CSV table of C-alpha atoms in Angstrom, one decimal:
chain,number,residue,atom,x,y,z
A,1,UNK,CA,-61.6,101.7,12.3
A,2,UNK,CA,-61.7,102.8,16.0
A,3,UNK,CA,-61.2,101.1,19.3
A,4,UNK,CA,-64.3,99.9,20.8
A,5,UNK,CA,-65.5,102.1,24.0
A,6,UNK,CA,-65.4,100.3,27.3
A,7,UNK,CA,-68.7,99.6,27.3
A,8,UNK,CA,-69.2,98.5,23.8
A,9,UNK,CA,-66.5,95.8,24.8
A,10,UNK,CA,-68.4,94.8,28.4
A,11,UNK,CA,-71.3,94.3,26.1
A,12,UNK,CA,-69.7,92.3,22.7
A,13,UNK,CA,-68.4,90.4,25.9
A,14,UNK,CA,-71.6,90.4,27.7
A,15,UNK,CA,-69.3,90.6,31.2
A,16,UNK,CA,-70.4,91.4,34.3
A,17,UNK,CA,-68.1,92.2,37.2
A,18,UNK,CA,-67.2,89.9,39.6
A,19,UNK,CA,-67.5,90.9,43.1
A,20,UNK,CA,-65.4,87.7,44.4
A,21,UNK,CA,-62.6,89.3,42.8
A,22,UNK,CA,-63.8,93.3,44.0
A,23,UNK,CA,-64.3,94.3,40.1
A,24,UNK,CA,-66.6,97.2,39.3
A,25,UNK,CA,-66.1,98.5,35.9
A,26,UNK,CA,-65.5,102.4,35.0
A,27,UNK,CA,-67.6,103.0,31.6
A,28,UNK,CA,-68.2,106.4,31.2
A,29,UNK,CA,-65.2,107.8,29.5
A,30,UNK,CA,-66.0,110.9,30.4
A,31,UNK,CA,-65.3,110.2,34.2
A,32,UNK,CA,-62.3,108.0,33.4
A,33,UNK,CA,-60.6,110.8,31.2
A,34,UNK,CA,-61.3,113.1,34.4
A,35,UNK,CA,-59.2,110.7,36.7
A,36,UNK,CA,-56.4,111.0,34.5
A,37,UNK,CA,-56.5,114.8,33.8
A,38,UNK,CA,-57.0,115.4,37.7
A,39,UNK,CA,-54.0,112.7,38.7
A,40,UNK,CA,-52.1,114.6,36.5
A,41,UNK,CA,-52.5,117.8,37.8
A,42,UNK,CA,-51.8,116.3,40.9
A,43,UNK,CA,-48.6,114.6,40.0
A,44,UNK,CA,-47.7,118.3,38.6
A,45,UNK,CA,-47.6,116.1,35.0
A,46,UNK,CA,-48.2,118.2,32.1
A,47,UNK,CA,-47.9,114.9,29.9
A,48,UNK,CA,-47.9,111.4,30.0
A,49,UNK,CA,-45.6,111.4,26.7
A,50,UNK,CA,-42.3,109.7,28.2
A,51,UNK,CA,-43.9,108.4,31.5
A,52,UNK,CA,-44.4,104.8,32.1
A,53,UNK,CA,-47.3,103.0,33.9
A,54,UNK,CA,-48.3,99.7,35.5
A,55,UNK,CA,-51.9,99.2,35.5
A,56,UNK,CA,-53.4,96.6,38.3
A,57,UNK,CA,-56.6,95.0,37.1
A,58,UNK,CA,-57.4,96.6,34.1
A,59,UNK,CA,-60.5,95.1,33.7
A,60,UNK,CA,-62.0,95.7,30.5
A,61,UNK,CA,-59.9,98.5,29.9
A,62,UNK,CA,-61.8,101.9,31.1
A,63,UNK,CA,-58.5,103.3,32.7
A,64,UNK,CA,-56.0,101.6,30.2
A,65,UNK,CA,-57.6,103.2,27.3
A,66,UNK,CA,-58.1,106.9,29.2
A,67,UNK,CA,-54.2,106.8,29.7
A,68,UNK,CA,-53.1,105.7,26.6
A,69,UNK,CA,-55.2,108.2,24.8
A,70,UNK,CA,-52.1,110.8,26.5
A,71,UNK,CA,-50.1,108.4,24.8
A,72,UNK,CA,-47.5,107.4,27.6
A,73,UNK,CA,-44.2,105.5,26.8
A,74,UNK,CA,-45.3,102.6,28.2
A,75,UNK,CA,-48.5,101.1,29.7
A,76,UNK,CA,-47.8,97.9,31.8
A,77,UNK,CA,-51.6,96.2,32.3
A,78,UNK,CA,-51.7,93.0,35.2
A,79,UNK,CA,-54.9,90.8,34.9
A,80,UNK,CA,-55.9,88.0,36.6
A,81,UNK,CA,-59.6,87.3,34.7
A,82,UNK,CA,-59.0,85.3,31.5
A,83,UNK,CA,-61.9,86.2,30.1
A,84,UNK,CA,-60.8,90.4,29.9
A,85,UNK,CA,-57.4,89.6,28.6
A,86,UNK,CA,-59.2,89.3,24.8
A,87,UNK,CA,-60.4,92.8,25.5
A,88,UNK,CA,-57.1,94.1,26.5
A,89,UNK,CA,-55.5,92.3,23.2
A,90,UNK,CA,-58.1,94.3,21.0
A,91,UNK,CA,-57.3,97.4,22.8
A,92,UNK,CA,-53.3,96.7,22.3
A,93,UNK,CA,-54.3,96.3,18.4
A,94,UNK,CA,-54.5,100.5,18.4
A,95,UNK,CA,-52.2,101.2,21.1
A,96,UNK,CA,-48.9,99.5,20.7
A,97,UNK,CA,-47.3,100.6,24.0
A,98,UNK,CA,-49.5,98.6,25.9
A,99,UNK,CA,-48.2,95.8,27.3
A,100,UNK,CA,-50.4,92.7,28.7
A,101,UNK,CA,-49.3,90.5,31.8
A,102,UNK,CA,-51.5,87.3,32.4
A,103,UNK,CA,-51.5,86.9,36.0
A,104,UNK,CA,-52.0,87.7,39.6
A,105,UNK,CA,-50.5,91.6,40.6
A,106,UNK,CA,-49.6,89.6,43.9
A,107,UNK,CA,-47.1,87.2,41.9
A,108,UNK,CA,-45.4,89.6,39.9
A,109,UNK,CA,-42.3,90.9,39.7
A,110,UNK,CA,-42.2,94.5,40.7
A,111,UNK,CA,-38.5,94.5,41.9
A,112,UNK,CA,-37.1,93.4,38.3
A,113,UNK,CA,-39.7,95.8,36.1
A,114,UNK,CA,-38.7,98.1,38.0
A,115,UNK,CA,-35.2,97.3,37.6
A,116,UNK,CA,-35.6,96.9,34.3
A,117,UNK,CA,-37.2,100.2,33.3
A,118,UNK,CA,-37.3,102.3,36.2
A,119,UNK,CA,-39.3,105.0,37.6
A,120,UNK,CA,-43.5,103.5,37.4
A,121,UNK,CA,-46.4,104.9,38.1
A,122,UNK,CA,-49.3,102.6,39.3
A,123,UNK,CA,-52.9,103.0,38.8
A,124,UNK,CA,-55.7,100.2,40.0
């Protein structure tokens, strides 16, 4: 069994973005593996292995899943839309370091993850 692609989930979901809340959802995999390749060529990264991440508004998950496909330590994801938080717990199903965080990126805690696990980088 494989993880469902993003849009495969955005239509078992039937979702459609919100613009109240500035969504637009990335679904071809092909561009969102291309963001992460070119990010990390930028970031001089020649793997995501032992990096950590915090992702704000994951949405249904087009970014999450093209970064942990590199298989990062840690993948932090921030959503404030109940009804892609199901998505994200499917997607977490084959990809244990993902982490989910119910909730507004505005009210959380950046100074004690930080803290906590130290050096992030953060996608949107």
């Amino acid at each position: 069994m494989t993880v469902l692609s993003t849009k495969e989930f955005v239509e078992k979901y039937g979702l459609m973005a919100k613009k109240a809340l500035g969504q637009n959802f990335l679904l071809d995999s092909n561009i969102t593996d291309k963001i992460i390749r070119l990010s990390m060529q930028a970031q001089g990264l020649a793997s995501l292995e032992n990096e950590r991440f915090i992702e704000v508004g994951p949405g249904p998950g087009g970014l999450t899943q093209a970064v942990l496909k590199q298989h990062p330590a840690k993948l932090t994801a921030i959503e404030m839309d109940e009804r892609c938080l199901a998505i994200l717990e499917e997607i977490k199903a084959f990809y244990p370091e993902l982490e989910i965080c119910a909730g507004d990126a505005l009210k959380f805690d950046w100074q004690k993850k930080i803290c906590d696990e130290g050096k992030q980088h953060i996608i949107s």
